[in-house]
Short mmCIF file of C-alpha atoms and ligand atoms in Angstrom, two decimals:
data_model
loop_
_atom_site.label_atom_id
_atom_site.label_comp_id
_atom_site.label_asym_id
_atom_site.label_seq_id
_atom_site.Cartn_x
_atom_site.Cartn_y
_atom_site.Cartn_z
CA MET A 1 -18.28 -21.04 -3.88
CA ASN A 2 -20.76 -19.93 -6.51
CA SER A 3 -21.15 -16.14 -6.37
CA LYS A 4 -24.94 -16.43 -5.99
CA ASP A 5 -24.44 -18.39 -2.75
CA LEU A 6 -22.50 -15.57 -1.09
CA ARG A 7 -24.07 -14.03 1.97
CA THR A 8 -24.76 -10.37 1.24
CA VAL A 9 -22.77 -7.91 3.32
CA ARG A 10 -24.29 -4.47 3.88
CA VAL A 11 -21.56 -1.90 3.35
CA GLY A 12 -21.04 1.79 4.09
CA VAL A 13 -18.30 4.05 2.69
CA VAL A 14 -17.08 7.11 4.56
CA GLY A 15 -15.36 9.84 2.56
CA CYS A 16 -16.03 10.37 -1.14
CA GLY A 17 -13.28 12.77 -2.16
CA TYR A 18 -10.63 11.38 -4.52
CA TRP A 19 -10.30 7.75 -3.41
CA GLY A 20 -13.71 6.98 -1.84
CA PRO A 21 -15.57 6.88 -5.20
CA LYS A 22 -13.21 4.13 -6.40
CA LEU A 23 -14.09 2.03 -3.35
CA ILE A 24 -17.77 2.85 -3.92
CA ARG A 25 -17.60 1.76 -7.58
CA ASN A 26 -16.09 -1.57 -6.60
CA LEU A 27 -18.19 -2.26 -3.54
CA GLN A 28 -21.49 -1.51 -5.28
CA GLY A 29 -20.69 -3.84 -8.16
CA LEU A 30 -19.48 -6.95 -6.37
CA PRO A 31 -21.62 -10.05 -5.89
CA GLY A 32 -22.67 -10.41 -2.25
CA SER A 33 -22.14 -6.71 -1.55
CA GLU A 34 -24.88 -4.20 -0.85
CA LEU A 35 -23.64 -0.62 -0.84
CA TYR A 36 -26.16 0.83 1.60
CA MET A 37 -24.92 4.23 2.75
CA VAL A 38 -22.22 6.78 1.96
CA ALA A 39 -21.16 9.51 4.39
CA ASP A 40 -19.19 12.69 3.76
CA LEU A 41 -19.13 16.12 5.36
CA ARG A 42 -19.53 17.70 1.93
CA ALA A 43 -23.06 17.78 0.49
CA ASP A 44 -21.71 18.36 -3.05
CA ARG A 45 -19.74 15.10 -2.95
CA LEU A 46 -22.80 13.21 -1.71
CA GLU A 47 -24.91 14.69 -4.51
CA HIS A 48 -22.32 13.50 -6.99
CA ILE A 49 -22.47 9.96 -5.57
CA GLN A 50 -26.27 9.92 -5.57
CA GLY A 51 -26.21 11.03 -9.19
CA LEU A 52 -24.12 7.96 -10.00
CA TYR A 53 -25.89 5.49 -7.69
CA PRO A 54 -29.47 6.70 -7.02
CA GLY A 55 -30.33 3.77 -4.74
CA VAL A 56 -27.65 4.57 -2.17
CA ALA A 57 -28.53 6.46 1.02
CA VAL A 58 -26.27 9.41 1.80
CA THR A 59 -25.61 11.36 4.97
CA THR A 60 -23.39 14.11 6.29
CA SER A 61 -23.54 12.44 9.72
CA TYR A 62 -21.04 9.68 10.45
CA ALA A 63 -23.09 8.87 13.58
CA GLU A 64 -26.10 8.10 11.36
CA LEU A 65 -24.04 5.62 9.35
CA LEU A 66 -22.76 3.99 12.55
CA ASP A 67 -26.31 3.67 13.89
CA SER A 68 -27.55 2.12 10.65
CA SER A 69 -27.68 -1.60 9.77
CA VAL A 70 -24.38 -1.34 7.88
CA GLU A 71 -22.19 -4.31 8.83
CA ALA A 72 -18.86 -3.30 7.29
CA ILE A 73 -17.43 0.11 6.52
CA ALA A 74 -14.63 1.43 4.33
CA LEU A 75 -12.94 4.61 5.54
CA ALA A 76 -11.51 6.90 2.87
CA THR A 77 -11.11 10.05 4.93
CA PRO A 78 -7.90 12.03 5.59
CA VAL A 79 -5.20 10.13 7.48
CA GLY A 80 -5.51 12.24 10.65
CA SER A 81 -9.11 11.05 11.11
CA HIS A 82 -8.46 7.31 10.66
CA TYR A 83 -7.85 6.37 14.29
CA ALA A 84 -10.80 8.17 15.89
CA MET A 85 -13.25 7.16 13.17
CA ALA A 86 -12.13 3.51 13.07
CA ARG A 87 -12.28 3.33 16.86
CA GLU A 88 -15.88 4.58 16.83
CA ALA A 89 -16.75 2.05 14.15
CA LEU A 90 -15.25 -0.87 16.09
CA LEU A 91 -17.07 0.28 19.24
CA HIS A 92 -20.26 0.06 17.15
CA ASP A 93 -19.25 -3.50 16.19
CA LYS A 94 -18.64 -2.66 12.54
CA HIS A 95 -15.92 -4.33 10.48
CA VAL A 96 -13.46 -1.74 9.18
CA LEU A 97 -11.34 -1.34 6.05
CA ILE A 98 -9.14 1.73 6.51
CA GLU A 99 -7.30 3.40 3.68
CA LYS A 100 -3.51 3.58 3.91
CA PRO A 101 -1.71 4.48 6.09
CA LEU A 102 -3.59 2.82 8.94
CA THR A 103 -2.94 5.60 11.47
CA THR A 104 -0.55 8.52 12.09
CA ASN A 105 1.32 6.67 14.86
CA SER A 106 1.95 3.12 16.02
CA GLN A 107 0.26 3.46 19.44
CA ASP A 108 -3.03 4.26 17.73
CA ALA A 109 -2.54 1.29 15.40
CA GLU A 110 -1.92 -1.01 18.39
CA GLU A 111 -5.07 0.28 20.07
CA LEU A 112 -7.16 -0.46 16.96
CA ILE A 113 -5.68 -3.97 16.71
CA ARG A 114 -6.57 -4.64 20.37
CA LEU A 115 -10.08 -3.31 19.94
CA ALA A 116 -10.72 -5.30 16.76
CA GLU A 117 -9.57 -8.48 18.54
CA GLN A 118 -11.77 -7.74 21.56
CA ARG A 119 -14.85 -7.04 19.42
CA ARG A 120 -14.00 -9.89 16.99
CA ARG A 121 -14.23 -7.57 14.01
CA VAL A 122 -12.17 -7.45 10.82
CA LEU A 123 -9.56 -4.70 10.78
CA MET A 124 -7.97 -4.32 7.36
CA VAL A 125 -5.80 -1.65 5.79
CA GLY A 126 -6.09 -0.68 2.12
CA HIS A 127 -2.57 -1.57 0.98
CA THR A 128 -3.70 -1.78 -2.62
CA PHE A 129 -0.38 -3.08 -3.95
CA GLU A 130 -0.65 -6.24 -1.84
CA TYR A 131 -3.63 -7.10 -4.06
CA ASN A 132 -1.91 -6.24 -7.32
CA PRO A 133 -1.39 -9.27 -9.62
CA ALA A 134 1.94 -7.80 -10.80
CA VAL A 135 3.22 -7.63 -7.22
CA ASP A 136 2.05 -11.21 -6.66
CA TYR A 137 4.13 -12.18 -9.68
CA VAL A 138 7.22 -10.42 -8.29
CA ARG A 139 6.72 -12.06 -4.90
CA GLU A 140 6.49 -15.56 -6.41
CA PHE A 141 9.40 -14.92 -8.77
CA ILE A 142 11.59 -13.94 -5.82
CA ALA A 143 10.35 -16.82 -3.64
CA LYS A 144 11.11 -19.38 -6.40
CA GLY A 145 14.69 -18.06 -6.56
CA GLU A 146 14.33 -17.00 -10.22
CA LEU A 147 16.27 -13.78 -9.57
CA GLY A 148 18.91 -15.57 -7.51
CA HIS A 149 19.86 -13.61 -4.40
CA VAL A 150 18.10 -10.27 -4.40
CA PHE A 151 20.82 -7.59 -4.13
CA TYR A 152 18.90 -4.33 -4.13
CA ILE A 153 15.61 -2.68 -5.08
CA ASN A 154 14.83 0.79 -6.37
CA SER A 155 11.27 2.07 -6.25
CA THR A 156 10.25 5.40 -7.79
CA ARG A 157 6.81 6.94 -7.25
CA VAL A 158 6.80 10.49 -8.55
CA ASN A 159 4.61 12.90 -10.51
CA LEU A 160 3.08 16.36 -10.23
CA GLY A 161 0.91 14.95 -7.45
CA ILE A 162 -1.84 16.13 -5.16
CA PHE A 163 -0.20 18.17 -2.39
CA GLN A 164 -1.58 17.06 0.99
CA LYS A 165 -1.97 19.57 3.81
CA ASP A 166 -1.75 17.27 6.82
CA ILE A 167 0.94 14.73 5.83
CA ASN A 168 4.19 14.83 3.90
CA VAL A 169 4.98 12.87 0.76
CA ILE A 170 6.50 9.98 2.73
CA TRP A 171 3.26 9.34 4.66
CA ASP A 172 1.22 9.84 1.48
CA LEU A 173 3.09 7.77 -1.12
CA ALA A 174 5.70 5.58 0.59
CA PRO A 175 3.11 3.30 2.31
CA HIS A 176 2.61 1.78 -1.16
CA ASP A 177 6.31 0.95 -1.56
CA ILE A 178 6.90 -0.12 2.03
CA SER A 179 3.90 -2.46 2.08
CA MET A 180 4.81 -3.82 -1.37
CA LEU A 181 8.43 -4.51 -0.32
CA ILE A 182 7.49 -6.20 2.96
CA TYR A 183 4.96 -8.32 1.07
CA ALA A 184 7.19 -9.18 -1.90
CA LEU A 185 10.31 -9.97 0.16
CA GLY A 186 8.46 -11.63 3.04
CA GLN A 187 10.72 -9.63 5.39
CA ARG A 188 10.51 -6.48 7.48
CA PRO A 189 13.21 -3.83 7.29
CA THR A 190 15.54 -3.46 10.25
CA GLN A 191 17.15 -0.18 9.14
CA VAL A 192 15.51 3.00 7.90
CA SER A 193 16.87 6.35 6.85
CA ALA A 194 15.24 9.25 5.02
CA ARG A 195 16.14 12.58 3.53
CA GLY A 196 13.82 15.08 1.91
CA ALA A 197 12.87 18.69 1.43
CA ALA A 198 9.82 20.96 1.56
CA TYR A 199 9.91 23.21 -1.50
CA VAL A 200 6.29 24.27 -1.99
CA GLN A 201 4.53 24.21 1.40
CA PRO A 202 6.48 25.13 4.50
CA HIS A 203 7.49 22.14 6.67
CA ILE A 204 5.63 19.56 4.54
CA GLU A 205 8.22 17.59 2.57
CA ASP A 206 7.19 17.19 -1.06
CA VAL A 207 10.22 15.16 -2.17
CA ALA A 208 12.01 12.40 -0.24
CA TRP A 209 14.35 9.45 -0.51
CA VAL A 210 13.83 6.61 1.96
CA THR A 211 16.37 3.79 2.28
CA LEU A 212 15.46 0.49 3.91
CA GLY A 213 17.85 -2.26 4.95
CA PHE A 214 16.49 -5.80 5.25
CA PRO A 215 17.98 -8.60 7.39
CA ASN A 216 18.97 -10.65 4.31
CA GLY A 217 21.18 -7.80 3.09
CA VAL A 218 18.72 -6.37 0.57
CA MET A 219 18.88 -2.58 0.30
CA ALA A 220 15.79 -0.78 -0.99
CA ASP A 221 15.75 2.82 -2.07
CA ILE A 222 12.37 4.55 -2.37
CA HIS A 223 12.04 7.90 -4.14
CA VAL A 224 8.71 9.69 -3.64
CA SER A 225 7.76 13.13 -4.91
CA TRP A 226 4.73 15.34 -5.62
CA LEU A 227 7.00 17.58 -7.63
CA ASP A 228 8.16 15.84 -10.78
CA PRO A 229 7.23 16.48 -14.42
CA CYS A 230 6.83 12.77 -15.23
CA LYS A 231 4.56 10.17 -13.72
CA ILE A 232 6.80 7.26 -12.79
CA ARG A 233 5.69 4.18 -10.84
CA ARG A 234 8.63 1.85 -11.36
CA THR A 235 10.29 -0.76 -9.20
CA THR A 236 13.56 -2.41 -10.23
CA VAL A 237 14.69 -5.58 -8.48
CA VAL A 238 18.31 -6.58 -9.11
CA GLY A 239 19.24 -10.16 -8.35
CA SER A 240 22.35 -12.28 -8.78
CA LYS A 241 20.79 -14.31 -11.63
CA LYS A 242 18.29 -11.95 -13.25
CA MET A 243 16.84 -8.46 -12.99
CA LEU A 244 13.23 -7.37 -13.11
CA VAL A 245 11.45 -4.08 -13.77
CA TYR A 246 7.85 -3.58 -12.69
CA ASP A 247 6.34 -0.51 -14.31
CA ASP A 248 2.84 0.16 -13.01
CA VAL A 249 2.22 2.93 -15.56
CA GLU A 250 2.52 0.42 -18.44
CA ALA A 251 -0.94 -0.67 -19.56
CA THR A 252 -0.16 -4.28 -20.47
CA GLU A 253 3.54 -5.18 -20.20
CA LYS A 254 3.92 -4.25 -16.56
CA ILE A 255 6.82 -6.60 -15.86
CA ARG A 256 10.00 -7.19 -17.82
CA VAL A 257 12.47 -9.82 -16.74
CA TYR A 258 16.04 -9.20 -17.92
CA ASP A 259 18.28 -12.23 -18.12
CA LYS A 260 21.25 -10.00 -17.45
CA GLY A 261 23.98 -10.14 -14.87
CA VAL A 262 27.63 -10.06 -14.03
CA ASP A 263 29.69 -13.04 -12.93
CA ALA A 264 33.06 -12.86 -11.21
CA PRO A 265 35.54 -15.63 -12.15
CA PRO A 266 35.69 -18.45 -9.56
CA TYR A 267 39.39 -17.73 -8.98
CA SER A 268 42.16 -15.56 -10.43
CA ASP A 269 45.82 -15.35 -9.50
CA THR A 270 46.60 -12.11 -11.29
CA LEU A 271 44.78 -8.90 -12.08
CA GLU A 272 44.93 -9.82 -15.80
CA GLN A 273 43.07 -13.08 -15.14
CA PHE A 274 40.37 -11.28 -13.18
CA ARG A 275 37.71 -10.57 -15.77
CA LEU A 276 34.06 -10.04 -14.92
CA SER A 277 31.83 -11.77 -17.44
CA TYR A 278 28.67 -10.02 -18.46
CA ARG A 279 25.52 -11.92 -19.42
CA TYR A 280 23.11 -10.34 -21.91
CA GLY A 281 20.20 -12.74 -22.31
CA ASP A 282 16.56 -12.47 -23.27
CA ILE A 283 14.07 -9.91 -22.03
CA THR A 284 10.72 -11.53 -21.28
CA THR A 285 7.34 -9.99 -20.48
CA PRO A 286 5.15 -12.36 -18.50
CA ALA A 287 1.37 -12.22 -18.89
CA ILE A 288 -0.16 -10.54 -15.85
CA SER A 289 -3.87 -10.56 -15.04
CA GLY A 290 -5.50 -7.20 -15.76
CA GLN A 291 -7.93 -7.51 -12.83
CA GLU A 292 -8.21 -4.26 -10.88
CA PRO A 293 -6.25 -4.58 -7.59
CA LEU A 294 -8.90 -2.59 -5.73
CA GLU A 295 -11.57 -5.06 -6.82
CA ILE A 296 -9.46 -7.96 -5.51
CA GLU A 297 -8.92 -6.01 -2.26
CA CYS A 298 -12.67 -5.31 -1.84
CA ARG A 299 -13.60 -8.96 -2.57
CA HIS A 300 -11.03 -10.07 0.02
CA TYR A 301 -12.44 -7.66 2.61
CA LEU A 302 -15.98 -8.97 2.10
CA ASP A 303 -14.75 -12.59 2.24
CA CYS A 304 -13.02 -11.88 5.56
CA VAL A 305 -16.19 -10.26 6.92
CA ARG A 306 -18.20 -13.36 5.91
CA THR A 307 -15.72 -15.95 7.15
CA GLY A 308 -13.94 -14.18 10.01
CA HIS A 309 -10.58 -14.93 8.34
CA THR A 310 -7.67 -12.57 8.95
CA PRO A 311 -7.07 -10.26 5.97
CA ARG A 312 -3.78 -10.38 4.07
CA SER A 313 -3.25 -6.72 4.99
CA ASP A 314 -4.60 -6.86 8.53
CA GLY A 315 -4.07 -4.37 11.37
CA ARG A 316 -0.67 -5.90 12.17
CA VAL A 317 0.62 -5.34 8.64
CA GLY A 318 -0.78 -1.80 8.79
CA TRP A 319 1.08 -1.30 12.09
CA GLN A 320 4.37 -2.52 10.55
CA VAL A 321 4.12 0.05 7.79
CA VAL A 322 3.32 2.80 10.30
CA ARG A 323 6.39 1.78 12.37
CA VAL A 324 8.60 2.16 9.29
CA LEU A 325 7.00 5.53 8.49
CA GLU A 326 7.58 6.74 12.06
CA GLU A 327 11.28 5.87 11.88
CA ALA A 328 11.58 7.44 8.43
CA GLN A 329 10.01 10.62 9.82
CA GLN A 330 12.45 10.63 12.74
CA SER A 331 15.39 10.09 10.41
CA LEU A 332 14.17 12.93 8.18
CA LYS A 333 14.10 15.21 11.21
CA ASN A 334 17.64 14.15 12.16
CA GLY A 335 19.20 14.76 8.76
CA GLY A 336 19.03 11.19 7.47
CA GLU A 337 20.39 9.29 10.47
CA VAL A 338 20.06 5.50 10.24
CA ARG A 339 17.32 4.27 12.57
CA LEU A 340 17.19 0.66 13.73
CA LEU A 341 13.94 -1.25 13.87
CA SER A 342 13.45 -4.37 15.96
CA TRP A 343 10.34 -6.50 15.57
N1 NAD B 1 -4.94 3.05 -1.87
C1 NAD B 1 -4.63 4.06 -2.66
O1 NAD B 1 -4.03 3.89 -3.73
C2 NAD B 1 -5.02 5.45 -2.25
C3 NAD B 1 -4.96 6.49 -3.18
C4 NAD B 1 -5.33 7.77 -2.76
C5 NAD B 1 -5.72 8.00 -1.45
N2 NAD B 1 -5.74 6.97 -0.58
C6 NAD B 1 -6.12 7.19 0.84
O2 NAD B 1 -7.50 7.48 0.92
C7 NAD B 1 -7.74 8.35 2.01
C8 NAD B 1 -8.49 9.57 1.51
O3 NAD B 1 -7.69 10.24 0.58
P1 NAD B 1 -8.34 11.18 -0.56
O4 NAD B 1 -7.21 11.54 -1.45
O5 NAD B 1 -9.56 10.55 -1.14
O6 NAD B 1 -8.74 12.46 0.32
P2 NAD B 1 -9.79 13.60 -0.05
O7 NAD B 1 -9.46 14.76 0.78
O8 NAD B 1 -9.89 13.76 -1.53
O9 NAD B 1 -11.19 13.00 0.44
C9 NAD B 1 -11.49 12.82 1.79
C10 NAD B 1 -13.01 12.98 1.95
O10 NAD B 1 -13.33 12.67 3.31
C11 NAD B 1 -14.33 13.58 3.74
N3 NAD B 1 -14.33 13.65 5.21
C12 NAD B 1 -13.39 14.20 6.01
N4 NAD B 1 -13.71 14.04 7.30
C13 NAD B 1 -14.90 13.40 7.33
C14 NAD B 1 -15.79 12.97 8.36
N5 NAD B 1 -15.50 13.17 9.65
N6 NAD B 1 -16.93 12.33 8.01
C15 NAD B 1 -17.25 12.11 6.72
N7 NAD B 1 -16.45 12.52 5.69
C16 NAD B 1 -15.31 13.15 5.99
C17 NAD B 1 -13.96 14.90 3.06
O11 NAD B 1 -15.07 15.79 3.00
C18 NAD B 1 -13.50 14.41 1.68
O12 NAD B 1 -14.55 14.41 0.74
C19 NAD B 1 -6.37 8.66 2.60
O13 NAD B 1 -6.13 7.79 3.67
C20 NAD B 1 -5.41 8.36 1.47
O14 NAD B 1 -4.12 8.03 1.90
C21 NAD B 1 -5.42 5.71 -0.96
#
């Protein structure tokens, strides 16, 4: 459809701390989107937004935004407020995009899913990596069998990060990796274990290792930390035919495919005959679209509002990630015990 034919959706953004302004920038610039009102408890943040976008109404009252003619909202408030604020919005018949993670527990997520269905509203979670062209490439590469059988995945997301006060590093950073893995593999994990430690703030883990087991035998290890000297956003996928590294910090060459591997001989009668053969082939860097994932996510949200289609990262996907986070949290508490997940 031509962009000038798009029905205009009137949008409101709630929360303009770190992430909200990025949603605001995208939503105010998209065809068929009218950024109408922004809400935050902090007057200084609202002043900042009005300085950037003078035409936008601002309010410190969420109730005022809910009573306005805004049709769709985007919630970028702290995780602990997601459930209550999204519930209010759905009860006011607003469509809702909620930042990750959807909620702090799976019961709340289920309740939001039920409510959105009842009110026939869009419920979407901001799993940004599901809208990342590089992740789409990895997903297709795996689906086409280019890597062979996927053996294992390692995902590292560390830097000297923003310490959160209400959630630990697993709830803050691992939603990205968990949603990306579920999306790229097309599978949900059935085993979860986690270990971590709280070094800076008491009882709030700032470094953690989460291991996921998938039904097809894939093991995925996720390392998240707010306490690391280097910013690393790197996912390695090791397959039987090829290996792939996705480095999100790289500006242009985000993905490298390594035609490397190890083959065992088909048969060997003696130890001397048993020789693994190593393959060292080309390293290729596919061209990946540089489109901003958040822009793709915002466009998708508005399309779903217009058409009533179910978003790629709908409430159910948000719930799945919250279920994995809950089990990881439980495992962390129990010293890394393996928790089973049935779906
Ligand atoms: N998708 C991503 O890559 C990504 C990245 C960072 C953060 N996030 C998510 O975005 C959300 C917000 O994170 P942040 O880092 O921007 O937090 P933040 O603390 O920087 O900002 C939150 C803002 O919400 C406001 N707020 C709190 N309660 C409110 C209320 N009742 N009404 C109106 N405003 C209220 C606060 O005043 C603050 O300005 C979190 O869910 C976080 O996980 C997503």
